[in-house]
């Protein structure tokens, strides 16, 4: 079987040149100046050419008034006065005869035109305003010097344009430094926060006078605040997870160690039937404790994964009534009375609230030794802690109660009160506190009117909005 070596894929990336913002500002200024100067230069050069041609046409118009008096005679005069081709005159008669200076101008339509004769450029005025009828007179003057002048003027315009573009680029570089200074300052302040994103003072470019820089600073500060908050929450979550894992391992290790010891005794010693029964009972207690702890941990994890979408319409009175009946069935010695409003509907987590009330009643019966409990639930519209009022669920009992110094600590995970019975996981009241927090409220203990403990769940009331019926819509 042939083996093939797969060569790693090499991804080639084209290097992208990067420029500073200052260079970009200077380049933008130079580009803008180039466009403007090019347009102005073209307009200037065009205007200069038109002006020079207009001057030549004006000269031709003035001379033509004299020439048209006696065109044939004027040919000799022009030839005599302009031996160096400073002027050309050609007269064409209707019979085909012509009279001309040494430079003969071609036949042209009436009007002004530019022609080249023997390598020289002439500006020509052709007219028929002469007698006899049909005579055509063409009068021209050389424009070589004019074109030379225009060429020199164009060179000066090009030079001025180049200087203007260069000056624009230089001024763009000079003033661009001041323009981008707030951005450079912002970048420097961001670099000072450290490579690991350590928190620092908010970034500021106050007094820069650049609106974009101020908005960028605000956006960066908002982003940094979110990053800092996320880092803090992540660090807290990791710390909580580490503590939770460590305590969970400790809580599970104790019964598992006891179970391992019992198993070693069963496998190594010759025990009587009563001794074997006692060890098996102890194994069952340890196994129940492990299952109870794992179930509580599972419920805690499920609560941590709850989100706002899970809140549904919940009848708190019905929930408390069902919890009371189940508690009396599981603990026959416990008598539970109900004291709730006739209609107590809100938005919440019905499973979580039921779990909280169940744990409160279990705590009263199992750890408080209570024989009587009262579950109350009432709505308070004018609750000062919550805008929409609150719902207070309380469980009173006549048990052993709870020392005041332990009333806050018992809500921590795996904490057992000094009066708690053996075998608990220490997570029951942690579940109650978790559900109160998930509902945006709180859980706390008070003295009970029955002589024991009073566990209170104070929850913000979330009104239930119902859709109008069809009859109302009609």
Short mmCIF file of C-alpha atoms in Angstrom, two decimals, residues 117-337:
data_model
loop_
_atom_site.label_atom_id
_atom_site.label_comp_id
_atom_site.label_asym_id
_atom_site.label_seq_id
_atom_site.Cartn_x
_atom_site.Cartn_y
_atom_site.Cartn_z
CA UNK A 117 2.79 77.81 -46.13
CA UNK A 118 6.38 76.73 -46.82
CA UNK A 119 6.77 75.60 -43.22
CA UNK A 120 5.52 78.88 -41.76
CA UNK A 121 2.19 79.31 -40.01
CA UNK A 122 -0.03 82.21 -41.02
CA UNK A 123 -3.23 83.63 -39.60
CA UNK A 124 -5.34 84.52 -42.66
CA UNK A 125 -8.37 86.74 -43.17
CA UNK A 126 -10.27 86.02 -46.41
CA UNK A 127 -12.91 88.49 -47.66
CA UNK A 128 -14.87 89.34 -50.83
CA UNK A 129 -15.55 92.92 -49.90
CA UNK A 130 -13.85 94.41 -52.95
CA UNK A 131 -14.65 95.61 -56.44
CA UNK A 132 -15.21 94.21 -59.00
CA UNK A 133 -17.54 91.51 -57.87
CA UNK A 134 -16.09 88.03 -57.50
CA UNK A 135 -12.69 89.21 -56.35
CA UNK A 136 -11.38 87.33 -53.25
CA UNK A 137 -8.65 88.88 -51.09
CA UNK A 138 -6.64 86.83 -48.56
CA UNK A 139 -4.46 88.72 -46.07
CA UNK A 140 -2.19 86.83 -43.69
CA UNK A 141 0.38 87.49 -41.00
CA UNK A 142 2.91 84.92 -39.70
CA UNK A 143 2.16 83.47 -36.24
CA UNK A 144 5.46 81.72 -35.54
CA UNK A 145 6.43 84.34 -32.97
CA UNK A 146 2.98 84.20 -31.48
CA UNK A 147 3.17 80.44 -31.12
CA UNK A 148 6.60 80.77 -29.57
CA UNK A 149 5.19 83.24 -27.08
CA UNK A 150 2.27 80.92 -26.36
CA UNK A 151 4.68 78.03 -25.83
CA UNK A 152 6.70 80.06 -23.35
CA UNK A 153 3.56 81.09 -21.55
CA UNK A 154 2.46 77.44 -21.36
CA UNK A 155 5.81 76.51 -19.83
CA UNK A 156 5.34 79.17 -17.17
CA UNK A 157 1.84 77.86 -16.49
CA UNK A 158 3.15 74.28 -16.18
CA UNK A 159 5.89 75.44 -13.84
CA UNK A 160 3.41 77.34 -11.69
CA UNK A 161 1.13 74.28 -11.63
CA UNK A 162 4.00 72.02 -10.52
CA UNK A 163 4.97 74.46 -7.78
CA UNK A 164 1.35 74.68 -6.63
CA UNK A 165 1.02 70.89 -6.40
CA UNK A 166 4.33 70.62 -4.56
CA UNK A 167 3.34 73.38 -2.18
CA UNK A 168 -0.04 71.71 -1.58
CA UNK A 169 1.64 68.40 -0.75
CA UNK A 170 4.07 70.15 1.60
CA UNK A 171 1.33 72.12 3.33
CA UNK A 172 -0.78 68.95 3.50
CA UNK A 173 2.10 67.18 5.22
CA UNK A 174 2.65 70.13 7.56
CA UNK A 175 -0.96 70.72 8.54
CA UNK A 176 -1.81 67.03 8.26
CA UNK A 177 0.37 66.44 11.29
CA UNK A 178 -1.84 68.74 13.34
CA UNK A 179 -4.98 67.25 11.84
CA UNK A 180 -4.09 63.66 12.75
CA UNK A 181 -2.53 64.52 16.11
CA UNK A 182 -5.70 63.56 18.07
CA UNK A 183 -5.71 60.16 16.36
CA UNK A 184 -2.01 59.67 17.13
CA UNK A 185 -2.67 60.69 20.74
CA UNK A 186 -5.56 58.25 20.95
CA UNK A 187 -3.41 55.45 19.55
CA UNK A 188 -0.64 56.21 22.04
CA UNK A 189 -3.08 56.20 24.95
CA UNK A 190 -4.44 52.86 23.75
CA UNK A 191 -0.91 51.42 23.58
CA UNK A 192 -0.27 52.54 27.17
CA UNK A 193 -3.01 50.25 28.40
CA UNK A 194 -0.59 47.37 28.03
CA UNK A 195 -0.40 44.27 25.83
CA UNK A 196 -2.80 42.32 28.04
CA UNK A 197 -5.50 44.99 27.98
CA UNK A 198 -5.01 46.18 31.57
CA UNK A 199 -7.64 48.64 32.63
CA UNK A 200 -6.68 52.26 32.74
CA UNK A 201 -8.12 55.74 32.62
CA UNK A 202 -10.66 56.38 29.85
CA UNK A 203 -9.11 57.58 26.61
CA UNK A 204 -9.62 61.25 25.91
CA UNK A 205 -8.79 63.73 23.15
CA UNK A 206 -10.68 66.58 24.77
CA UNK A 207 -9.97 70.00 23.33
CA UNK A 208 -8.78 68.64 19.99
CA UNK A 209 -11.61 70.32 18.11
CA UNK A 210 -11.92 67.25 15.85
CA UNK A 211 -15.41 65.80 16.05
CA UNK A 212 -14.42 62.50 14.43
CA UNK A 213 -11.61 62.02 16.96
CA UNK A 214 -13.99 62.68 19.85
CA UNK A 215 -16.49 60.17 18.48
CA UNK A 216 -13.73 57.63 17.89
CA UNK A 217 -12.54 58.08 21.47
CA UNK A 218 -16.09 57.53 22.74
CA UNK A 219 -16.47 54.39 20.60
CA UNK A 220 -13.10 53.04 21.75
CA UNK A 221 -13.93 53.77 25.40
CA UNK A 222 -17.26 51.97 25.03
CA UNK A 223 -15.51 49.00 23.45
CA UNK A 224 -12.84 48.95 26.16
CA UNK A 225 -15.49 49.11 28.87
CA UNK A 226 -17.19 46.09 27.35
CA UNK A 227 -13.87 44.25 27.09
CA UNK A 228 -12.99 45.09 30.71
CA UNK A 229 -16.45 44.04 31.86
CA UNK A 230 -16.23 40.80 29.90
CA UNK A 231 -12.77 40.10 31.30
CA UNK A 232 -13.98 40.75 34.83
CA UNK A 233 -17.03 38.54 34.37
CA UNK A 234 -14.91 35.81 32.79
CA UNK A 235 -12.38 35.96 35.61
CA UNK A 236 -15.17 35.86 38.20
CA UNK A 237 -16.85 32.97 36.41
CA UNK A 238 -13.58 31.04 36.25
CA UNK A 239 -12.91 31.69 39.92
CA UNK A 240 -16.43 30.60 40.84
CA UNK A 241 -16.08 27.51 38.65
CA UNK A 242 -12.78 26.60 40.33
CA UNK A 243 -14.23 27.07 43.81
CA UNK A 244 -17.38 25.20 42.86
CA UNK A 245 -15.40 22.29 41.40
CA UNK A 246 -13.11 22.13 44.41
CA UNK A 247 -15.96 22.16 46.93
CA UNK A 248 -17.98 19.69 44.84
CA UNK A 249 -15.02 17.32 44.74
CA UNK A 250 -14.64 17.63 48.52
CA UNK A 251 -18.32 17.02 49.17
CA UNK A 252 -18.37 13.95 46.94
CA UNK A 253 -15.06 12.59 48.21
CA UNK A 254 -16.32 12.24 51.80
CA UNK A 255 -19.20 9.78 51.13
CA UNK A 256 -17.19 8.00 48.43
CA UNK A 257 -14.31 7.45 50.86
CA UNK A 258 -16.74 6.05 53.42
CA UNK A 259 -18.28 3.78 50.79
CA UNK A 260 -14.83 2.51 49.76
CA UNK A 261 -14.01 1.73 53.38
CA UNK A 262 -17.26 -0.19 53.78
CA UNK A 263 -16.53 -2.15 50.62
CA UNK A 264 -13.03 -3.04 51.84
CA UNK A 265 -14.48 -4.24 55.15
CA UNK A 266 -17.05 -6.37 53.34
CA UNK A 267 -14.41 -7.92 51.09
CA UNK A 268 -11.71 -8.58 53.70
CA UNK A 269 -13.45 -9.41 57.00
CA UNK A 270 -15.64 -12.31 58.01
CA UNK A 271 -18.68 -10.45 59.34
CA UNK A 272 -21.85 -11.58 61.00
CA UNK A 273 -25.19 -11.04 59.35
CA UNK A 274 -26.00 -8.05 61.57
CA UNK A 275 -22.63 -6.43 60.83
CA UNK A 276 -23.09 -6.97 57.10
CA UNK A 277 -26.58 -5.46 57.28
CA UNK A 278 -25.23 -2.42 59.15
CA UNK A 279 -22.46 -1.85 56.60
CA UNK A 280 -24.90 -2.25 53.69
CA UNK A 281 -27.20 0.29 55.31
CA UNK A 282 -24.26 2.67 55.65
CA UNK A 283 -23.40 2.09 51.97
CA UNK A 284 -26.95 2.90 51.00
CA UNK A 285 -26.84 6.15 53.00
CA UNK A 286 -23.60 7.11 51.29
CA UNK A 287 -25.01 6.28 47.89
CA UNK A 288 -28.14 8.35 48.59
CA UNK A 289 -25.97 11.26 49.70
CA UNK A 290 -23.95 11.11 46.47
CA UNK A 291 -27.13 10.95 44.37
CA UNK A 292 -28.67 13.85 46.29
CA UNK A 293 -25.54 15.98 45.81
CA UNK A 294 -25.32 15.17 42.10
CA UNK A 295 -29.01 15.94 41.59
CA UNK A 296 -28.65 19.27 43.37
CA UNK A 297 -25.58 20.12 41.29
CA UNK A 298 -27.52 19.27 38.14
CA UNK A 299 -30.37 21.56 39.18
CA UNK A 300 -27.91 24.36 39.95
CA UNK A 301 -26.30 23.96 36.52
CA UNK A 302 -29.72 23.98 34.85
CA UNK A 303 -30.57 27.19 36.68
CA UNK A 304 -27.33 28.85 35.57
CA UNK A 305 -28.27 28.09 31.95
CA UNK A 306 -31.69 29.72 32.25
CA UNK A 307 -32.30 32.88 30.22
CA UNK A 308 -35.01 35.53 29.95
CA UNK A 309 -36.94 33.66 27.24
CA UNK A 310 -37.76 30.90 29.73
CA UNK A 311 -39.99 33.19 31.83
CA UNK A 312 -43.62 32.23 31.22
CA UNK A 313 -47.01 32.94 32.81
CA UNK A 314 -46.94 31.41 36.30
CA UNK A 315 -49.74 30.98 38.87
CA UNK A 316 -47.87 31.42 42.14
CA UNK A 317 -50.86 30.54 44.35
CA UNK A 318 -51.44 27.22 42.57
CA UNK A 319 -47.71 26.47 42.66
CA UNK A 320 -47.53 27.03 46.45
CA UNK A 321 -50.63 24.87 47.03
CA UNK A 322 -49.14 21.96 45.04
CA UNK A 323 -45.81 22.26 46.90
CA UNK A 324 -47.61 22.19 50.26
CA UNK A 325 -49.54 19.03 49.44
CA UNK A 326 -46.41 17.23 48.19
CA UNK A 327 -44.47 18.27 51.31
CA UNK A 328 -47.18 16.80 53.60
CA UNK A 329 -47.09 13.57 51.61
CA UNK A 330 -43.29 13.25 51.89
CA UNK A 331 -43.16 14.39 55.52
CA UNK A 332 -46.27 13.06 57.30
CA UNK A 333 -45.32 14.82 60.55
CA UNK A 334 -45.46 18.25 58.83
CA UNK A 335 -48.73 20.15 58.60
CA UNK A 336 -48.71 22.96 56.02
CA UNK A 337 -51.24 25.76 55.74
#
